[in-house]
Amino acid sequence: MSNIGSYEERLKGFDWDMAKEILGWEEGELLNIGHICSDRVCARGQADKAALIWEGFGGKKRTYTFDDLRVYSNGFAKFLLDRGLKPGDRICIFMDKIPSLYFSFLGVLKMGGIAQPLFSAFGDESLEVRLESAGTAAILTTRKHVKKVRKILEKLPELKHVIVVAGDESKLKGEEVFFNVEAAPRVEEFDAYEATPETPSVLHYTSGTTGQPKGAQHVHNSIWGQVLTTSWVLDLREDDIYWCTADPGWVTGTSYGIIGPWSLGVTQCVLDSGFTCVRWYEFIQDNRITVWYSAPTAIRSLMRDGVEPVKAHDLSSLRHLASVGEPLNAEAVIWSEDVYGLPFLDTFWQTETGAMMISNYPDMPIKPGSMGKPFPGIEAAVLDLKTHEPIQEPGRVGLIAFRPGWPAMFRAYRNKPDIYRSKFAGAPEDATPDELRTNPDLWYVSGDRASIDADGYYWFVGRDDDVINTGGHLVGPFEIESALVEHEAIAEAAAIGKPDEVNMEVVKVFVSLKPGFEPSGDLELSIMNFIRKKLSPLAMPQEIEYMEKLPKTRSGKILRRYLRALEWGEDVGDLTTLEDD
Ligand code: 6R9
């Protein structure tokens, strides 16, 4: 029997406090995610249990117990306070998936700071935009990545601390400080910050259609959503060996790659090396992984490599598989059932929701290709595209929406109260964030389209905006376009997602060149590298199309949606309706 048991039974008499029961957490206990994920697990007799089984490039392997997690996160917490950092300060974590990423994430939360994890493949411009927006006070990074910080440091007056946590100490510059937590004296005692449920915890940046990325602010209370979904959807149990393939630079990597499993005292594995099918299967085999949470792009890549590598490995430890980030096609579900003997269960959620919202559950019949049903305690609907009224007829497409107020819901877009308010259908002009969160008449509108069938299953249709989803990672077209026009040869630019068999979408750009520049192989390479270095490999265009002039609205806005429709072979429709989208 799975943790959720019967989905229907769980709907009856549902209460988020069931999460507290799972942890045995009593009112009055300290509510601090960093503390709950380390000190509290130790205090409950699991200090010597493996928390993190880590493997890096070149076969490097380390195992850390929950006591190590406790002591090393204490180490970071104390170090940061000693440097003069304070509760509420934004502290960026910018590194590969090395052990110190995990220790420092918990350490920042323990000292009351706001953890701002950023994907280590980000280039200097992606980094700058997000550090500037957050008013980040400190960045924890490594020798490998500090160069990108150096490039932008002068432009970030609020960024006072550059702390290098791994690599060669002798090559630091200026005010940079070195701190290797494993080599530093052990910090056995640390009183974690007394957070309230509404104390800010994690700040994740996510991309929209317009403007630069927005910082979705989460709070310590999110843990209850993460605990309950980890237990009921991922079905994690005490003796599981769990693997979440996501990078903590993205929300899956923190909600389910740190907080969910460790609050429950479950052992997890982290693989900090590139993707190959054989490497992944070896990792599962060697560590006897039981529960595996991954993404459709990875699953499709594994499918492409076929069944031979599956047969060549012992994957019999696997008990439960789940997926997130992009539509999980029916073929992938059926294939995984065929070759692993287990279907991947699709889960749908967003950076903003902080935890799973619509899922398939163990013990519930799967309809391959469907995202499943709302998590108990989540009131979901699809809203009419125009009226924003819930659609009653099965099969009609609308906007996925949720009643606000679930524990892991984001509490703000940092410094963007109007954009935050605009996400809630029916919100009064002057509603405060607290009112938005607690008003039972509003809907949080996700920005995705779906339909609901007669059995209550949700079927994903597509995004309602121009954000590009490449391999489960969201990339904002505006960010790419802004960077492109900084290239010496480019006059105007538009970025769209182009269909791709494995990655769902890849970035395609349309550009017009400045006088004196001509399309050429060299120019193409130069543009690609420019974006890869400034933004990230994810944002790098896979295709560049040159145009004399980009199509525009009468008011001069580039018709990105028109270009996208052409690319996808969709009806471009009446151009005037596209005019001011
Ligand atoms: C957790 C995460 C959120 C966006 C979301 C949607 C897409 C996520 C999906 C899915 C189809 C699923 N998405 N899960 N689309 N089926 N099961 O991925 O957060 O990076 O904010 O992305 O990803 O478009 O709105 P985030």
XYZ file of C-alpha atoms and ligand atoms in Angstrom:
607
model
C 0.000 0.000 0.000
C 1.327 3.437 -0.906
C 1.428 6.393 1.459
C -1.539 8.028 -0.185
C -3.625 4.868 -0.221
C -6.903 5.782 -1.833
C -6.978 9.177 -3.542
C -10.719 9.434 -2.953
C -10.336 8.697 0.766
C -7.648 11.370 1.050
C -9.950 13.971 -0.432
C -12.379 13.448 2.424
C -11.579 15.341 5.572
C -8.318 16.617 4.117
C -6.232 18.909 6.295
C -2.745 20.318 5.584
C -1.920 19.566 9.217
C -1.611 15.948 8.137
C 1.874 16.998 7.022
C 2.703 17.873 10.632
C 1.460 14.477 11.752
C 3.751 12.778 9.243
C 6.746 14.559 10.773
C 5.416 14.255 14.331
C 5.841 18.039 14.481
C 4.123 19.716 17.426
C 2.859 23.317 17.552
C 5.484 25.445 19.282
C 8.394 23.557 17.718
C 10.860 25.526 15.652
C 9.630 26.057 12.091
C 12.792 26.543 10.101
C 13.345 24.479 6.974
C 17.128 24.324 7.500
C 16.642 23.037 11.039
C 13.879 20.558 10.164
C 15.944 19.044 7.340
C 19.022 18.433 9.491
C 19.004 19.040 13.304
C 15.515 17.662 13.749
C 16.253 14.471 11.800
C 19.309 13.932 14.018
C 17.355 14.637 17.197
C 14.941 11.921 16.152
C 17.660 9.299 16.189
C 18.847 9.360 12.582
C 22.118 11.256 12.970
C 24.167 8.396 11.524
C 21.898 7.669 8.608
C 23.164 8.613 5.151
C 21.568 11.864 4.016
C 23.539 12.522 0.822
C 25.251 10.044 -1.444
C 27.133 12.228 -3.864
C 28.993 11.398 -7.068
C 30.881 13.831 -9.248
C 32.956 13.684 -12.391
C 35.740 11.113 -12.572
C 34.064 8.666 -10.189
C 34.434 10.878 -7.108
C 32.055 9.632 -4.441
C 31.211 10.848 -0.952
C 28.572 9.915 1.596
C 27.363 12.386 4.228
C 25.187 11.521 7.219
C 22.418 13.667 8.622
C 24.890 14.635 11.342
C 27.293 15.887 8.654
C 24.410 17.822 7.160
C 23.666 19.313 10.560
C 27.269 20.277 11.330
C 28.160 21.608 7.875
C 24.971 23.640 7.574
C 25.725 25.009 11.054
C 29.168 25.852 9.698
C 27.735 27.902 6.871
C 25.134 29.558 9.104
C 27.737 30.665 11.640
C 30.195 31.772 8.978
C 27.584 33.955 7.302
C 26.535 35.581 10.583
C 30.186 36.147 11.472
C 30.657 37.958 8.163
C 27.933 40.364 9.209
C 25.100 38.954 7.127
C 21.672 39.185 8.674
C 18.334 37.402 8.607
C 16.377 38.533 5.545
C 19.514 39.106 3.446
C 19.434 37.492 0.037
C 22.292 35.040 -0.238
C 22.890 33.561 -3.646
C 24.121 30.009 -4.090
C 25.863 29.739 -7.438
C 27.675 26.456 -7.917
C 27.454 23.026 -9.485
C 25.684 20.274 -7.561
C 28.609 19.872 -5.155
C 27.990 18.918 -1.512
C 28.513 22.510 -0.335
C 25.521 23.596 -2.396
C 23.328 21.445 -0.188
C 25.067 22.388 3.078
C 24.959 26.093 2.311
C 21.308 26.028 1.249
C 20.333 24.666 4.658
C 22.862 26.951 6.367
C 21.408 30.088 4.810
C 17.923 29.079 5.971
C 19.225 28.270 9.442
C 20.602 31.778 9.898
C 17.346 33.308 8.635
C 18.682 34.361 5.256
C 16.846 34.056 1.968
C 18.429 31.372 -0.179
C 18.678 32.413 -3.812
C 19.934 29.432 -5.791
C 20.965 30.135 -9.371
C 21.797 27.618 -12.091
C 25.582 27.392 -12.346
C 25.541 27.402 -16.158
C 24.164 30.941 -16.145
C 26.402 33.468 -17.819
C 27.276 36.863 -16.392
C 24.231 38.677 -17.772
C 21.693 36.116 -16.486
C 23.430 36.317 -13.149
C 23.567 40.103 -13.038
C 19.871 40.578 -13.793
C 18.852 38.232 -10.968
C 21.332 39.534 -8.385
C 20.375 43.084 -9.143
C 16.674 42.383 -8.852
C 17.126 40.595 -5.539
C 19.521 43.163 -4.059
C 21.661 40.170 -3.179
C 24.107 40.769 -0.344
C 26.351 37.738 -0.694
C 27.164 35.102 -3.261
C 28.513 31.676 -2.460
C 30.339 30.233 -5.436
C 33.376 28.238 -6.516
C 36.658 29.016 -8.239
C 35.181 27.632 -11.438
C 32.314 30.122 -11.491
C 33.716 33.163 -9.664
C 34.985 34.668 -12.932
C 31.419 35.432 -13.935
C 30.846 37.216 -10.626
C 34.009 39.302 -11.096
C 32.752 40.559 -14.421
C 29.627 42.103 -12.905
C 30.648 42.919 -9.353
C 31.171 46.622 -10.014
C 27.632 46.962 -11.283
C 26.171 45.455 -8.117
C 26.773 47.832 -5.204
C 24.645 45.759 -2.833
C 26.710 42.643 -3.400
C 29.216 42.984 -0.557
C 30.411 39.422 -0.080
C 31.903 37.050 -2.614
C 32.574 33.757 -0.870
C 34.402 30.961 -2.652
C 33.552 27.594 -1.129
C 35.547 25.185 -3.310
C 38.541 25.160 -5.633
C 41.937 26.780 -5.413
C 42.219 29.219 -2.525
C 45.414 30.874 -3.726
C 43.922 32.502 -6.797
C 41.345 34.742 -5.214
C 41.124 38.431 -5.946
C 40.258 41.591 -4.076
C 37.773 41.149 -1.272
C 36.939 37.543 -2.114
C 36.888 35.212 0.869
C 37.545 31.486 0.914
C 35.541 29.128 3.094
C 35.770 25.351 2.900
C 33.198 24.140 5.400
C 34.548 20.600 5.540
C 38.041 21.819 6.426
C 36.840 24.449 8.923
C 36.337 23.684 12.632
C 33.130 21.733 13.206
C 30.247 23.851 14.481
C 28.397 21.483 16.800
C 25.916 23.990 18.177
C 23.912 26.584 16.322
C 20.567 28.041 17.317
C 18.577 28.205 14.116
C 16.660 31.385 13.403
C 13.146 31.407 14.818
C 11.243 31.732 11.583
C 7.503 32.260 11.535
C 5.420 30.471 8.902
C 5.562 33.657 6.806
C 9.318 34.255 7.061
C 10.846 34.332 3.544
C 12.916 31.251 2.772
C 13.783 30.584 -0.863
C 13.837 32.981 -3.809
C 13.647 31.355 -7.243
C 13.777 33.356 -10.462
C 11.448 32.357 -13.259
C 10.925 33.713 -16.748
C 7.860 35.368 -18.203
C 6.955 36.597 -21.656
C 7.753 40.229 -21.074
C 10.381 41.881 -18.983
C 13.259 40.297 -17.116
C 12.795 37.205 -14.906
C 10.744 37.545 -11.737
C 11.767 36.419 -8.268
C 9.144 34.109 -6.771
C 9.435 34.489 -3.011
C 8.641 31.469 -0.833
C 8.276 31.165 2.939
C 9.153 28.582 5.597
C 5.520 27.450 5.724
C 6.029 25.865 2.274
C 7.517 22.863 3.989
C 4.074 21.443 4.777
C 3.153 21.326 1.115
C 6.496 19.770 0.271
C 6.285 17.181 3.043
C 2.806 16.034 2.153
C 3.354 15.829 -1.616
C 6.707 14.094 -1.129
C 4.989 11.543 1.035
C 1.841 11.008 -1.002
C 3.015 11.529 -4.570
C 6.666 10.511 -4.480
C 5.653 7.923 -1.890
C 8.953 8.306 -0.015
C 9.478 6.046 2.967
C 12.142 5.766 5.587
C 14.269 3.146 3.842
C 14.078 4.614 0.357
C 17.097 5.650 -1.676
C 15.803 8.586 -3.643
C 17.125 10.350 -6.714
C 15.823 13.695 -7.957
C 17.688 14.577 -11.122
C 16.878 18.307 -10.972
C 19.448 20.994 -10.237
C 18.637 23.169 -7.184
C 19.024 26.200 -9.445
C 15.417 25.348 -10.355
C 12.499 24.826 -8.020
C 12.274 21.047 -8.434
C 15.824 20.783 -7.165
C 15.006 22.568 -3.914
C 11.404 21.537 -3.185
C 12.032 17.869 -4.034
C 15.826 17.701 -4.240
C 16.381 19.076 -0.721
C 13.363 20.004 1.387
C 10.932 17.137 0.708
C 13.282 14.186 1.166
C 15.415 15.560 3.982
C 12.554 16.838 6.115
C 11.382 13.210 6.047
C 14.860 11.920 6.871
C 15.210 10.052 3.573
C 18.573 9.242 1.964
C 19.067 10.882 -1.391
C 21.609 10.583 -4.178
C 23.042 13.390 -6.253
C 24.900 12.912 -9.514
C 26.979 15.943 -10.406
C 28.147 14.905 -13.839
C 26.775 15.165 -17.325
C 23.955 13.071 -18.693
C 24.616 9.811 -20.450
C 22.245 6.934 -20.482
C 24.849 4.452 -19.230
C 26.023 6.793 -16.452
C 22.445 7.191 -15.211
C 21.697 3.476 -15.238
C 24.977 2.763 -13.446
C 24.046 5.337 -10.835
C 20.693 3.673 -10.205
C 22.264 0.225 -10.150
C 25.213 1.101 -7.897
C 23.162 2.991 -5.355
C 20.124 0.690 -5.431
C 17.867 3.697 -6.072
C 14.216 3.041 -5.292
C 12.403 6.289 -6.139
C 13.381 8.375 -9.135
C 11.996 11.850 -9.960
C 13.025 13.134 -13.371
C 11.867 15.012 -16.450
C 10.390 14.120 -19.854
C 13.419 15.294 -21.837
C 15.633 12.897 -19.908
C 13.104 10.102 -20.336
C 12.900 10.719 -24.086
C 16.710 10.662 -24.288
C 16.731 7.344 -22.452
C 14.074 6.057 -24.854
C 16.225 7.020 -27.781
C 19.043 4.888 -26.412
C 16.710 1.896 -26.392
C 16.322 -1.205 -24.237
C 19.807 -2.692 -24.599
C 21.368 -0.437 -21.944
C 18.385 -1.144 -19.699
C 19.010 -4.869 -19.989
C 22.699 -4.395 -19.328
C 22.020 -2.936 -15.879
C 20.307 -4.155 -12.768
C 17.526 -1.642 -12.211
C 15.455 -3.977 -10.058
C 15.737 -1.662 -7.025
C 13.375 0.866 -8.676
C 9.953 0.977 -7.075
C 8.408 4.288 -8.102
C 9.021 6.847 -10.882
C 7.716 10.377 -11.347
C 8.247 13.205 -13.813
C 7.868 16.977 -13.989
C 8.697 20.044 -16.009
C 7.093 19.528 -19.402
C 4.352 17.471 -20.946
C 5.019 13.773 -20.438
C 3.873 12.147 -23.646
C 1.834 8.947 -23.492
C 4.529 7.005 -25.393
C 7.055 7.773 -22.650
C 4.700 6.476 -19.968
C 3.982 3.297 -21.909
C 7.641 2.783 -22.777
C 8.761 3.115 -19.186
C 6.137 0.630 -18.072
C 7.406 -1.762 -20.753
C 11.105 -1.513 -20.076
C 11.337 -0.650 -16.379
C 8.115 -2.378 -15.406
C 7.020 0.965 -13.917
C 5.254 3.914 -15.522
C 6.555 7.434 -14.933
C 3.832 9.308 -13.072
C 3.403 12.847 -14.347
C 3.266 15.752 -11.891
C 2.404 19.331 -12.769
C 3.427 22.405 -10.831
C 5.444 25.625 -11.141
C 8.067 27.733 -9.432
C 5.180 29.860 -8.182
C 3.242 26.957 -6.695
C 6.265 25.691 -4.758
C 4.903 22.158 -4.651
C 3.005 19.678 -6.834
C -0.518 20.734 -7.759
C -1.813 18.136 -10.218
C -0.416 14.615 -10.232
C -0.844 10.982 -10.876
C -0.794 8.983 -7.659
C 0.343 5.519 -6.774
C -2.826 3.391 -6.574
C -4.788 5.634 -8.962
C -5.351 4.394 -12.532
C -3.125 6.259 -14.982
C -4.313 7.625 -18.268
C -1.035 7.947 -20.195
C -0.615 11.512 -21.394
C -2.729 13.000 -18.623
C -1.258 14.986 -15.731
C -3.681 13.313 -13.329
C -5.799 15.069 -10.727
C -5.385 17.934 -8.247
C -3.562 17.117 -5.025
C -5.991 16.713 -2.122
C -6.396 20.128 -0.522
C -5.884 21.904 -3.837
C -8.971 23.350 -5.482
C -8.247 23.482 -9.185
C -10.202 24.391 -12.296
C -9.763 25.385 -15.887
C -11.114 28.838 -16.536
C -12.708 30.151 -19.678
C -10.045 32.034 -21.635
C -12.090 35.213 -21.728
C -14.543 35.244 -18.821
C -12.286 33.465 -16.305
C -15.296 31.429 -15.156
C -14.621 27.749 -14.368
C -15.465 25.563 -17.355
C -17.967 22.841 -16.573
C -18.042 20.824 -19.806
C -15.454 18.068 -20.065
C -12.849 18.504 -22.767
C -13.114 22.255 -23.288
C -9.746 23.998 -23.082
C -9.118 26.792 -20.608
C -6.555 28.177 -18.192
C -5.364 26.024 -15.307
C -6.125 27.889 -12.072
C -5.967 27.249 -8.347
C -7.699 28.751 -5.351
C -5.001 30.638 -3.430
C -3.867 29.710 0.048
C -1.995 26.397 -0.239
C 1.086 26.298 2.037
C 3.831 26.312 -0.619
C 2.324 29.115 -2.677
C 4.726 31.966 -3.547
C 4.059 35.106 -1.516
C 5.371 37.722 -3.932
C 7.280 38.464 -7.064
C 10.121 40.396 -5.588
C 9.550 44.157 -6.019
C 6.757 43.539 -8.537
C 3.467 43.752 -6.624
C 1.455 44.638 -9.732
C 2.627 41.652 -11.697
C 1.934 39.464 -8.649
C -1.591 40.838 -8.396
C -2.162 40.310 -12.113
C -1.768 36.555 -11.608
C -5.000 36.435 -9.590
C -8.243 36.514 -11.570
C -10.822 38.724 -9.904
C -8.305 40.552 -7.684
C -9.320 44.049 -6.591
C -6.869 46.781 -7.695
C -5.750 47.531 -4.170
C -5.547 43.964 -2.823
C -2.501 43.353 -0.635
C -0.470 40.151 -1.017
C -2.069 38.808 2.181
C -5.543 39.473 0.835
C -4.649 37.794 -2.431
C -3.452 34.745 -0.535
C -6.489 34.415 1.663
C -9.381 35.505 -0.552
C -11.376 32.336 -1.383
C -13.110 33.998 -4.338
C -9.950 34.497 -6.371
C -8.108 32.175 -8.707
C -4.362 32.043 -9.138
C -4.019 31.667 -12.922
C -1.070 29.469 -13.828
C -0.511 30.588 -17.424
C -0.956 27.073 -18.794
C -3.847 25.678 -20.812
C -5.509 22.344 -20.242
C -8.811 20.524 -20.366
C -10.446 18.243 -17.818
C -12.087 15.000 -18.955
C -15.298 13.472 -17.653
C -13.334 11.513 -15.008
C -11.667 14.637 -13.657
C -8.239 14.007 -15.252
C -6.294 17.047 -16.485
C -4.793 17.105 -19.982
C -2.082 19.661 -20.695
C -2.471 21.659 -23.896
C 0.245 24.300 -23.852
C 1.390 27.530 -22.348
C -0.711 30.625 -22.598
C 2.327 32.833 -23.181
C 5.535 32.936 -25.212
C 7.861 31.422 -22.614
C 10.099 28.761 -24.144
C 10.276 25.397 -22.357
C 13.468 23.686 -23.410
C 14.140 20.368 -21.753
C 11.943 21.348 -18.810
C 13.716 24.674 -18.314
C 11.856 27.901 -18.883
C 13.614 30.564 -20.918
C 12.145 34.022 -21.361
C 12.145 35.328 -24.935
C 12.605 38.887 -23.711
C 15.873 37.975 -21.988
C 17.206 36.444 -25.204
C 16.032 39.330 -27.373
C 17.583 41.924 -25.047
C 20.881 40.091 -25.143
C 20.788 39.604 -28.923
C 20.485 43.299 -29.660
C 23.672 43.863 -27.674
C 25.530 41.892 -30.374
C 27.339 44.283 -32.716
C 25.716 42.859 -35.849
C 22.107 42.731 -34.724
C 19.525 45.451 -35.209
C 16.330 43.671 -34.138
C 15.566 40.261 -32.721
C 12.742 37.919 -31.789
C 13.071 34.592 -29.947
C 10.615 31.724 -30.018
C 10.463 28.047 -29.130
C 10.765 25.690 -32.068
C 9.491 22.091 -31.809
C 12.136 19.520 -30.940
C 11.769 15.769 -30.575
C 13.748 15.363 -27.381
C 13.769 18.783 -25.725
C 10.179 19.637 -26.638
C 11.352 23.084 -27.700
C 14.643 24.690 -28.560
C 15.357 28.369 -29.048
C 15.056 29.775 -32.548
C 15.743 33.437 -33.223
C 14.893 35.812 -36.011
C 17.247 38.719 -36.503
C 17.726 41.627 -38.806
C 21.292 42.808 -39.252
C 22.783 46.265 -39.014
C 24.084 47.817 -42.223
C 27.462 46.401 -43.151
C 26.820 42.912 -41.741
C 26.003 39.862 -43.841
C 24.847 36.394 -42.754
C 27.728 33.913 -42.615
C 28.806 30.785 -40.769
C 31.148 32.847 -38.624
C 28.445 35.300 -37.697
C 26.127 32.465 -36.762
C 28.729 30.958 -34.439
C 29.481 34.333 -32.990
C 25.783 34.946 -32.171
C 25.345 31.504 -30.647
C 28.413 31.843 -28.447
C 27.458 35.349 -27.461
C 24.151 34.107 -26.030
C 25.610 30.957 -24.513
C 28.186 32.983 -22.605
C 25.959 35.862 -21.586
C 22.842 33.871 -20.711
C 23.291 30.104 -20.710
C 23.567 27.055 -22.946
C 19.780 26.659 -22.566
C 19.124 30.052 -24.122
C 21.569 29.536 -26.990
C 19.717 29.627 -30.321
C 19.747 26.353 -32.239
C 18.627 28.161 -35.353
C 19.044 31.708 -36.604
C 16.852 33.062 -39.364
C 17.781 36.338 -40.980
C 15.104 38.766 -42.070
C 15.325 42.132 -43.752
C 12.875 43.472 -41.194
C 10.959 41.769 -38.420
C 7.138 41.868 -38.633
C 5.713 44.436 -36.250
C 2.451 45.750 -34.910
C 1.355 49.242 -35.831
C 2.654 50.402 -32.467
C 6.073 48.978 -33.323
C 6.107 45.793 -31.220
C 7.678 42.763 -32.808
C 5.075 40.127 -33.709
C 6.716 37.251 -31.913
C 3.497 35.276 -31.813
C 3.099 35.488 -35.556
C 6.607 34.128 -36.067
C 5.845 31.335 -33.633
C 2.611 30.388 -35.382
C 4.444 30.241 -38.713
C 7.105 28.020 -37.199
C 4.597 25.623 -35.675
C 2.494 25.523 -38.835
C -0.437 26.976 -36.956
C -3.074 29.199 -38.385
C -1.663 32.710 -38.062
C -5.211 33.966 -38.058
C -6.187 37.535 -38.262
C -3.057 39.592 -37.737
C -4.981 42.382 -36.107
C -5.856 40.090 -33.176
C -2.166 39.553 -32.588
C -1.505 43.241 -32.643
C -1.107 44.169 -29.046
C -0.747 40.860 -27.246
C 8.207 22.558 -11.469
C 8.549 23.379 -12.658
C 6.629 25.495 -14.793
C 6.044 25.287 -16.164
C 4.561 25.126 -16.143
C 4.324 24.349 -17.423
C 5.524 23.423 -17.466
C 5.617 21.746 -15.555
C 4.477 20.110 -16.384
C 4.503 21.165 -17.321
C 3.207 19.941 -18.772
C 3.761 18.922 -16.728
N 5.237 22.149 -16.778
N 5.176 20.510 -15.303
N 3.872 21.078 -18.506
N 3.144 18.888 -17.930
N 3.706 17.879 -15.889
O 8.812 22.848 -13.712
O 8.530 24.736 -12.494
O 10.313 25.773 -13.973
O 8.415 27.131 -12.993
O 8.034 25.498 -14.845
O 6.559 24.105 -16.762
O 4.353 25.217 -18.521
O 3.912 26.365 -16.082
P 8.888 25.848 -13.563
